[in-house]
Amino acid sequence: MTAPTKTRRAKKTAPYLAQLDPRELVAHPTNLRTQLGDLTELRASIAASGVLQALTVVPEDGGMRIVAGHRRAAAAAEAIEAGEWPDGTPTTVPCLVRPDMEGLAPAQVVAMLIENDQRADLTESERANGYAQLELFGLDVAEIARRTGRSQKHVKSALKLKTLGDVAAEAADSGKLTLEDVAALEEFEDDPKAMERILKGVESGWGVRHRVQEEKRKRDDKSATETLTEELTAAGVRVLKKPKDWPWNCQMAKVEDLADADDQPLDVEALKTVEGFGAIIEGSCGNMRAVIVCEDPEAHGYKRTKWTQYKSPAQKVAEELKKREAEERRQKLLDAGEVRRRFLVEKWGSAKAAKTLLVDAIRAAVVMPGFFDRCEEELVAALAGGDPRDGATAGIDRLNRLLVARFVAAHEGNTATVAAGRYSNREHLVLPWLDRLVAEGYELSEAEKTWRAELVEEEDERQRALEQEEAEAAAELEYDDAEGYVEDAEGVRPIEDVHLPEGDVEPAAEPDAEAEEPEAAEADAETDPCPEADLDAAEPDAKDSE
């Protein structure tokens, strides 16, 4: 028989556990947590399961002051006041009473720091594991929510996180994925690649939501495409893969954008099941549609009616040949230009010869001064027989020769520009210039002859277009036998030529006011009752008066 063990009474300063009413506890005046936050879930949890972790309190002024556990005490008090405390359970909470800290304010603050600062919340995946263990004990979602004080939606999302794999769990633990976003990921549970695309590299829940929306659209498009493919296949229409660079730079073309050899549109319904035709599926956001296409329109002899960048093999060969011919012609024109410049120097490179072009050069300088900007200084120097920059001190003869040199060089520069295929607003001067050179004894090369013939054809076409435009303008005017051409449909009168006399004509003389005075006097005399009275005469002398 063993001797009874003696128990030593705890000292007054030793910590001990006690069940205390949370409504009687006093908040610490220097509590580090200034905001208790939302107590809804904590209150529900305490109402269901009580307070599981003891509060830390110290005896102060005949009562108990809280050091750690202010939120638990407040939530428990609210549950009691709201009548949510479990029936038959004492309205108390477990407290660790610390008499040893009574009156020791520094120790109390240290305790508050350790209690709050060293605590780490459960991660989402850890919380999900806890809910899963409760399921294994037979608790359903509703009971888990009741006992933990969480909403059923929260519990359900946490349990779903367990099934989404490690990538989703890591995103949730790092704060990039909330449990609310987990519900949106549920439909991608069967698609690990889509799940990876959604979660890869995201920084927040908003990034997840953007990618979820994109993946939903892709899934809707895929589903609509599969449905439409089945319908087309059942109707005997081949479903073709959309080619690269569709629709502007590929061989395939929409049947609705084609015409036959007679420029008549094609019958889409009649051709959709014919060999060489089929359908491609395009669209987005689930609104997919079938487009009937022809795989090789040129092979069927069809014409494309819409603009396209596509070139058939034959067109590419023709364009390459045309490009080579254009380059060969450009080179021949450059060679001809070297010979033409030598002719210019021989023809007008002397002071005497330059005088024959002086009037034309002066006229060009007056009418189109900007034309002289095209001069090639080397050619000007060869034509002028010296430095073209000496005009500042040159006499009249030298100035005339410099002007002619620039006139000739400007024409040659303009001709060379057009020959190279570059734009010139003086292109219309090239043909008259070539004709003038020929008249002066220059012989065109074969390339220049071909080019001149094209210029003649272009000029004729320009004149025909001009005449057509004038004819159309005249046709729009209404003609009246008495008035001639009157206002057109817009109320605008045509411009009429006014023929002025060749010589100066003095303006019509104004009527002479003095010449009209006798006639006016005669008219007045007929009506004057005293025509012979002299109203201005002085009064007669008395002796001469009768």
XYZ file of C-alpha atoms in Angstrom:
546
model
C 0.000 0.000 0.000
C 1.492 3.267 -1.017
C 1.505 6.320 1.136
C -0.926 9.053 0.108
C 0.611 11.815 -1.969
C 0.493 15.214 -0.408
C -0.617 18.075 -2.679
C 0.956 21.455 -2.166
C -1.341 24.437 -2.243
C -0.490 26.703 -5.158
C 1.124 29.914 -4.196
C -0.824 33.045 -4.632
C 1.466 34.136 -7.445
C 1.274 30.900 -9.457
C -0.888 30.901 -12.637
C -4.097 28.863 -12.473
C -7.118 28.099 -14.702
C -10.550 29.438 -13.909
C -13.947 29.642 -15.631
C -15.025 33.298 -15.706
C -17.981 35.197 -17.105
C -16.677 37.083 -20.187
C -19.075 39.947 -19.481
C -17.264 40.639 -16.173
C -13.789 40.786 -17.676
C -12.224 44.227 -18.106
C -10.379 45.250 -21.258
C -6.771 46.218 -20.799
C -6.280 50.002 -21.066
C -3.140 49.578 -23.203
C -4.444 46.806 -25.440
C -2.253 46.702 -28.573
C -5.170 45.614 -30.768
C -7.106 48.830 -31.147
C -9.725 47.335 -33.499
C -11.482 44.077 -32.715
C -12.677 43.694 -36.313
C -15.625 41.618 -37.486
C -16.621 39.133 -34.781
C -19.432 37.436 -36.721
C -17.671 34.177 -37.570
C -15.840 33.999 -34.240
C -19.118 34.495 -32.343
C -20.799 31.753 -34.377
C -17.898 29.401 -33.706
C -17.997 30.101 -29.948
C -21.771 29.683 -29.905
C -21.335 26.269 -31.478
C -18.263 24.947 -29.696
C -17.427 27.371 -26.916
C -14.063 29.012 -26.300
C -11.375 26.376 -26.806
C -8.303 28.457 -26.042
C -8.046 30.038 -22.630
C -7.787 33.790 -22.263
C -4.944 35.319 -20.253
C -6.073 37.606 -17.431
C -4.508 39.322 -14.394
C -6.178 40.294 -11.116
C -6.549 44.045 -11.007
C -8.569 46.189 -8.564
C -10.731 43.324 -7.378
C -11.583 42.185 -10.893
C -9.917 40.448 -13.823
C -8.224 42.440 -16.584
C -7.674 40.838 -20.009
C -4.087 40.588 -21.260
C -4.710 38.258 -24.211
C -8.043 37.249 -25.727
C -9.967 40.502 -26.135
C -11.673 39.276 -29.343
C -12.675 35.935 -27.798
C -14.076 37.663 -24.722
C -16.049 40.179 -26.819
C -17.426 37.495 -29.150
C -18.436 35.282 -26.207
C -20.169 38.185 -24.488
C -22.088 38.997 -27.687
C -23.142 35.347 -28.052
C -24.443 35.299 -24.494
C -26.339 38.580 -24.902
C -27.827 37.363 -28.210
C -29.055 34.137 -26.668
C -26.777 32.015 -28.841
C -24.962 30.294 -25.984
C -25.477 26.512 -25.915
C -28.277 25.478 -23.591
C -27.199 23.885 -20.350
C -23.651 25.186 -20.647
C -22.272 27.655 -18.090
C -21.860 31.116 -19.524
C -18.157 31.154 -18.764
C -14.923 31.004 -20.694
C -11.647 29.348 -19.667
C -9.073 31.853 -18.409
C -5.438 31.496 -17.378
C -5.136 33.758 -14.366
C -1.658 35.280 -13.943
C -1.299 36.715 -10.424
C 2.436 36.900 -10.980
C 1.846 39.701 -13.534
C -0.343 41.799 -11.247
C 0.907 45.377 -11.228
C 3.645 44.574 -13.739
C 2.639 46.669 -16.745
C 5.800 45.875 -18.805
C 5.279 42.128 -18.418
C 1.658 42.493 -19.484
C 2.636 44.374 -22.656
C 5.262 41.729 -23.484
C 2.590 39.068 -23.104
C 0.297 40.940 -25.518
C 3.103 41.213 -28.063
C 3.926 37.505 -27.882
C 0.259 36.509 -28.044
C -0.501 38.548 -31.170
C 2.808 38.938 -32.999
C 3.932 35.321 -33.040
C 0.587 33.932 -34.183
C 0.253 32.757 -37.827
C -3.128 32.027 -39.376
C -3.838 28.731 -41.064
C -3.264 28.684 -44.782
C -6.225 27.990 -47.065
C -4.970 24.500 -47.866
C -4.406 23.736 -44.162
C -7.907 24.901 -43.378
C -9.220 22.760 -46.263
C -7.367 19.735 -44.831
C -9.026 20.341 -41.477
C -12.472 20.445 -43.059
C -11.659 17.238 -44.950
C -10.769 15.481 -41.702
C -14.097 16.535 -40.228
C -15.801 15.002 -43.245
C -14.033 11.737 -42.468
C -15.604 11.847 -38.993
C -19.037 12.010 -40.590
C -19.718 15.740 -40.435
C -21.423 17.233 -43.438
C -20.869 20.744 -44.818
C -23.687 22.275 -42.782
C -22.420 20.797 -39.496
C -18.820 21.809 -40.234
C -20.014 25.346 -40.957
C -22.054 25.426 -37.730
C -19.235 24.188 -35.527
C -16.538 26.394 -37.060
C -18.675 29.502 -37.423
C -18.038 29.676 -41.174
C -20.557 29.910 -43.983
C -21.486 26.780 -45.881
C -20.234 28.422 -49.080
C -16.840 28.938 -47.467
C -16.619 25.334 -46.286
C -17.725 23.982 -49.650
C -15.125 26.108 -51.526
C -12.377 25.011 -49.125
C -13.262 21.343 -49.631
C -13.304 21.906 -53.414
C -9.769 23.321 -53.166
C -8.650 19.847 -52.090
C -9.707 18.438 -55.463
C -8.122 21.130 -57.702
C -4.543 19.969 -57.312
C -1.299 21.385 -55.965
C -1.171 24.375 -58.349
C -4.466 25.734 -57.037
C -3.508 24.998 -53.437
C -0.220 26.892 -53.776
C -2.022 29.860 -55.376
C -4.533 29.920 -52.514
C -1.823 29.704 -49.822
C 0.099 32.597 -51.414
C -2.992 34.816 -51.449
C -3.338 34.839 -55.240
C -6.497 32.752 -55.166
C -9.387 33.282 -52.788
C -11.889 30.633 -51.822
C -14.525 32.658 -53.656
C -12.494 32.201 -56.860
C -12.286 28.454 -56.258
C -15.959 28.062 -57.157
C -15.262 29.595 -60.582
C -12.430 27.113 -61.133
C -14.651 24.137 -60.464
C -15.756 23.811 -64.107
C -12.103 23.410 -65.171
C -11.471 20.559 -62.751
C -11.357 18.100 -65.643
C -8.886 20.216 -67.666
C -5.472 20.420 -65.925
C -3.971 22.419 -68.796
C -6.669 25.072 -68.562
C -6.190 25.167 -64.788
C -2.476 25.693 -65.284
C -3.064 28.477 -67.833
C -5.409 30.247 -65.411
C -3.105 30.103 -62.393
C 0.288 30.495 -64.035
C 1.905 33.821 -63.192
C -1.166 35.507 -61.698
C -0.617 38.116 -58.997
C -4.089 38.463 -57.520
C -7.648 37.229 -57.655
C -8.405 39.759 -60.398
C -5.843 38.117 -62.642
C -7.513 34.771 -61.978
C -10.910 36.220 -62.900
C -9.630 37.624 -66.176
C -8.195 34.259 -67.178
C -11.258 32.372 -66.056
C -13.316 34.589 -68.361
C -10.943 33.881 -71.273
C -11.016 30.144 -70.661
C -14.810 30.192 -70.446
C -14.977 31.919 -73.826
C -12.582 29.374 -75.330
C -14.611 26.514 -73.885
C -17.862 28.002 -75.231
C -16.276 28.463 -78.666
C -15.006 24.892 -78.646
C -18.397 23.524 -77.676
C -20.194 25.594 -80.335
C -17.624 24.540 -82.944
C -18.094 20.864 -82.150
C -21.868 21.206 -82.424
C -21.653 23.029 -85.751
C -19.128 20.504 -87.076
C -21.539 17.664 -86.383
C -24.341 19.510 -88.202
C -22.172 20.245 -91.271
C -20.850 16.697 -91.445
C -24.379 15.330 -91.279
C -25.296 17.646 -94.204
C -22.404 16.316 -96.321
C -20.238 19.441 -96.019
C -16.521 19.008 -95.407
C -15.206 21.020 -92.451
C -11.834 22.506 -93.329
C -9.136 23.956 -91.123
C -8.878 27.735 -91.238
C -5.715 28.554 -93.232
C -2.976 30.862 -92.067
C -3.509 34.562 -92.846
C -7.223 34.000 -93.418
C -8.968 35.642 -95.214
C -6.789 38.284 -96.929
C -3.646 36.383 -97.859
C -4.459 32.761 -98.584
C -5.493 30.637 -101.537
C -8.832 29.702 -100.028
C -11.650 32.226 -100.494
C -15.276 32.657 -99.481
C -17.688 31.509 -102.170
C -19.736 34.677 -101.621
C -16.638 36.686 -102.648
C -16.200 34.887 -105.982
C -17.684 35.295 -109.448
C -17.653 33.095 -112.552
C -16.109 33.964 -115.919
C -19.194 36.031 -116.771
C -18.891 38.021 -113.534
C -21.984 36.316 -112.100
C -22.114 35.460 -108.367
C -21.887 31.799 -107.339
C -24.649 29.749 -105.716
C -23.335 28.985 -102.233
C -25.922 26.336 -101.359
C -25.392 24.469 -104.619
C -21.599 24.329 -104.227
C -21.093 23.606 -100.530
C -21.081 19.802 -101.007
C -19.103 19.812 -104.291
C -15.522 18.551 -104.422
C -13.066 21.405 -103.873
C -15.485 23.235 -101.611
C -16.151 23.043 -97.899
C -16.724 25.105 -94.789
C -14.600 26.740 -92.164
C -15.964 27.758 -88.776
C -15.270 31.216 -87.406
C -16.652 33.482 -84.711
C -16.228 34.017 -80.989
C -18.058 34.030 -77.648
C -20.014 30.962 -78.676
C -21.470 32.695 -81.735
C -19.859 30.459 -84.335
C -20.917 30.332 -87.977
C -20.013 28.263 -91.008
C -18.493 29.991 -94.041
C -18.605 28.090 -97.328
C -15.245 28.360 -99.132
C -13.520 27.301 -102.331
C -10.087 25.772 -101.803
C -8.607 26.924 -105.143
C -10.720 29.547 -106.963
C -8.241 30.012 -109.832
C -8.289 26.293 -110.633
C -12.072 26.531 -111.110
C -11.782 29.639 -113.247
C -13.376 31.917 -110.681
C -12.566 35.580 -110.090
C -12.069 37.170 -106.695
C -14.405 40.137 -106.189
C -12.886 41.397 -102.924
C -9.480 42.884 -102.335
C -6.846 40.342 -101.346
C -3.100 40.139 -100.883
C -3.010 36.573 -102.139
C -1.159 35.905 -105.359
C -1.510 32.663 -107.268
C 1.664 30.918 -108.436
C 1.034 32.183 -111.973
C 0.532 35.724 -110.682
C 3.748 35.534 -108.681
C 5.679 34.389 -111.756
C 4.145 37.171 -113.846
C 4.909 39.789 -111.201
C 8.481 38.586 -110.873
C 8.920 38.759 -114.631
C 7.386 42.219 -114.700
C 9.686 43.328 -111.906
C 12.755 42.092 -113.766
C 11.621 43.792 -116.953
C 11.014 47.033 -115.066
C 14.468 46.905 -113.517
C 16.066 46.139 -116.879
C 14.179 49.003 -118.482
C 15.130 51.355 -115.645
C 18.775 50.493 -116.162
C 18.505 51.075 -119.899
C 16.895 54.462 -119.293
C 19.723 55.346 -116.910
C 22.247 54.445 -119.601
C 20.296 56.532 -122.126
C 20.299 59.402 -119.648
C 24.109 59.481 -119.620
C 24.133 59.814 -123.425
C 21.358 62.392 -123.326
C 23.312 64.596 -120.908
C 26.326 64.559 -123.195
C 24.051 65.676 -126.042
C 22.758 68.555 -123.917
C 26.248 69.783 -123.178
C 27.274 69.573 -126.827
C 24.076 71.257 -127.995
C 23.734 74.129 -125.502
C 27.048 74.180 -123.714
C 28.318 77.321 -125.444
C 27.401 80.963 -124.901
C 26.180 81.312 -128.462
C 23.992 78.197 -128.362
C 22.589 79.156 -124.990
C 21.089 82.338 -126.447
C 18.609 80.245 -128.462
C 16.947 79.099 -125.222
C 17.123 82.387 -123.344
C 13.500 83.419 -123.896
C 12.215 79.979 -122.864
C 14.448 80.028 -119.799
C 13.224 83.469 -118.747
C 9.603 82.436 -119.262
C 10.094 79.283 -117.140
C 11.784 81.302 -114.389
C 8.813 83.658 -114.275
C 5.996 81.109 -114.637
C 7.370 78.189 -112.578
C 10.376 79.285 -110.495
C 10.259 76.140 -108.369
C 11.055 74.075 -111.451
C 14.691 75.185 -111.258
C 15.133 73.387 -107.938
C 15.580 70.139 -109.849
C 18.958 71.191 -111.260
C 21.943 68.889 -111.006
C 24.863 71.186 -110.176
C 27.375 69.081 -112.068
C 25.334 69.340 -115.274
C 24.777 73.076 -114.696
C 28.544 73.563 -114.424
C 29.136 71.615 -117.642
C 26.519 73.644 -119.525
C 27.620 77.001 -118.074
C 31.323 76.340 -118.651
C 32.316 77.116 -115.090
C 31.306 77.362 -111.467
C 27.539 77.983 -111.332
C 27.959 79.819 -108.018
C 29.672 82.856 -109.606
C 26.347 84.469 -110.465
C 26.677 86.959 -107.613
C 29.408 88.851 -109.477
C 28.625 87.891 -113.082
C 27.624 90.280 -115.836
C 24.465 90.117 -117.929
C 25.850 87.703 -120.519
C 27.140 85.337 -117.875
C 23.846 85.517 -116.001
C 21.922 84.657 -119.172
C 24.130 81.646 -119.763
C 23.710 80.465 -116.158
C 19.943 80.830 -116.457
C 19.837 78.731 -119.637
C 22.115 76.120 -118.034
C 19.758 75.777 -115.079
C 16.767 75.658 -117.431
C 18.259 72.735 -119.385
C 19.475 70.969 -116.235
C 16.007 71.329 -114.649
C 14.381 69.661 -117.646
C 16.921 66.857 -117.532
C 16.429 66.396 -113.785
C 12.666 66.207 -114.250
C 13.062 63.702 -117.106
C 15.432 61.515 -115.074
C 13.033 61.545 -112.108
C 10.098 60.310 -114.183
C 12.316 57.770 -115.978
C 13.276 56.280 -112.590
C 9.602 55.785 -111.745
C 9.477 58.490 -109.086
C 6.722 61.059 -108.715
C 7.012 64.474 -110.349
C 4.388 67.185 -110.508
C 5.983 68.282 -113.808
C 5.649 64.934 -115.534
C 3.680 66.548 -118.361
C 6.842 68.424 -119.407
C 8.795 65.245 -120.209
C 7.127 64.438 -123.538
C 7.522 67.971 -125.027
C 11.132 68.008 -123.856
C 11.960 64.689 -125.525
C 10.294 65.901 -128.732
C 12.354 69.093 -128.592
C 15.564 67.107 -128.223
C 14.625 64.961 -131.199
C 13.904 68.121 -133.220
C 17.371 69.396 -132.269
C 19.030 66.244 -133.597
C 18.998 63.813 -130.677
C 18.210 60.165 -131.447
C 16.168 58.303 -128.858
C 17.362 54.900 -127.678
C 15.054 51.902 -127.990
C 14.174 52.178 -124.317
C 13.427 55.889 -124.727
C 11.277 55.226 -127.778
C 9.196 52.697 -125.851
C 8.929 55.082 -122.938
C 7.927 57.978 -125.219
C 5.181 55.862 -126.785
C 3.812 55.171 -123.303
C 3.929 58.880 -122.483
C 2.017 59.673 -125.674
C -0.642 57.108 -124.751
C -0.908 58.504 -121.213
C -1.260 62.043 -122.540
C -3.969 60.963 -124.994
C -5.816 59.239 -122.182
C -5.532 62.349 -120.029
C -6.938 64.497 -122.821
C -9.824 62.089 -123.397
C -10.653 62.116 -119.686
C -10.544 65.910 -119.681
C -12.838 66.131 -122.692
C -15.217 63.624 -121.115
C -15.302 65.646 -117.906
C -16.055 68.853 -119.831
C -18.780 67.114 -121.816
C -20.416 65.780 -118.649
C -20.264 69.231 -117.074
C -21.911 70.782 -120.140
C -24.598 68.094 -120.184
C -25.609 68.991 -116.659
C -26.508 72.542 -117.756
C -30.023 73.330 -118.931
C -30.364 75.181 -122.221
C -33.055 77.744 -122.952
C -33.654 79.022 -126.512
C -33.969 82.596 -125.316
C -31.538 82.674 -122.403
C -28.958 80.123 -123.574
C -27.356 78.041 -120.802
C -28.980 78.744 -117.455
C -28.441 77.465 -113.942
C -27.585 73.810 -113.493
C -29.325 71.521 -111.015
C -27.486 73.170 -108.134
C -28.415 76.686 -109.222
C -24.973 77.628 -110.525
C -24.753 79.608 -113.730
C -22.076 78.597 -116.215
C -19.057 80.829 -116.697
C -19.458 82.982 -119.786
C -16.645 84.457 -121.834
C -16.704 88.252 -121.923
C -15.205 89.751 -125.123
C -13.497 93.023 -124.425
C -12.429 95.499 -127.168
C -8.802 95.305 -128.192
C -8.062 99.042 -127.680
C -8.698 101.286 -124.710
C -12.134 102.921 -124.760
C -12.855 106.165 -122.979
C -15.817 105.958 -120.645
C -19.037 107.561 -121.820
C -19.020 111.320 -121.219
C -21.258 112.473 -118.421
C -24.061 114.894 -119.392
C -22.981 118.569 -119.272
C -24.984 120.280 -116.582
C -24.376 123.692 -118.131
C -25.589 122.545 -121.533
C -28.907 121.579 -120.039
C -29.430 124.964 -118.370
C -30.880 126.863 -121.495
C -33.444 124.130 -121.991
C -34.371 124.301 -118.371
C -34.588 128.091 -118.589
C -36.909 127.844 -121.601
C -39.118 125.446 -119.728
C -39.217 127.778 -116.773
C -39.978 130.766 -119.016
C -43.112 129.100 -120.315
C -44.544 128.844 -116.842
C -43.125 132.043 -115.256
C -45.861 134.629 -114.934
C -43.278 137.451 -114.875
C -40.620 136.401 -117.223
C -39.267 139.954 -117.730
C -39.079 140.919 -114.066
C -35.608 141.625 -112.786
C -35.832 140.443 -109.211
C -32.265 141.401 -108.527
C -32.500 145.004 -109.809
C -32.079 147.869 -107.375
C -34.937 150.179 -106.577
C -35.264 153.117 -109.172
C -34.366 156.682 -108.268
C -37.290 158.955 -107.429
C -36.553 161.502 -110.150
C -36.324 158.912 -112.877
C -39.385 157.108 -111.758
C -42.412 157.319 -114.034
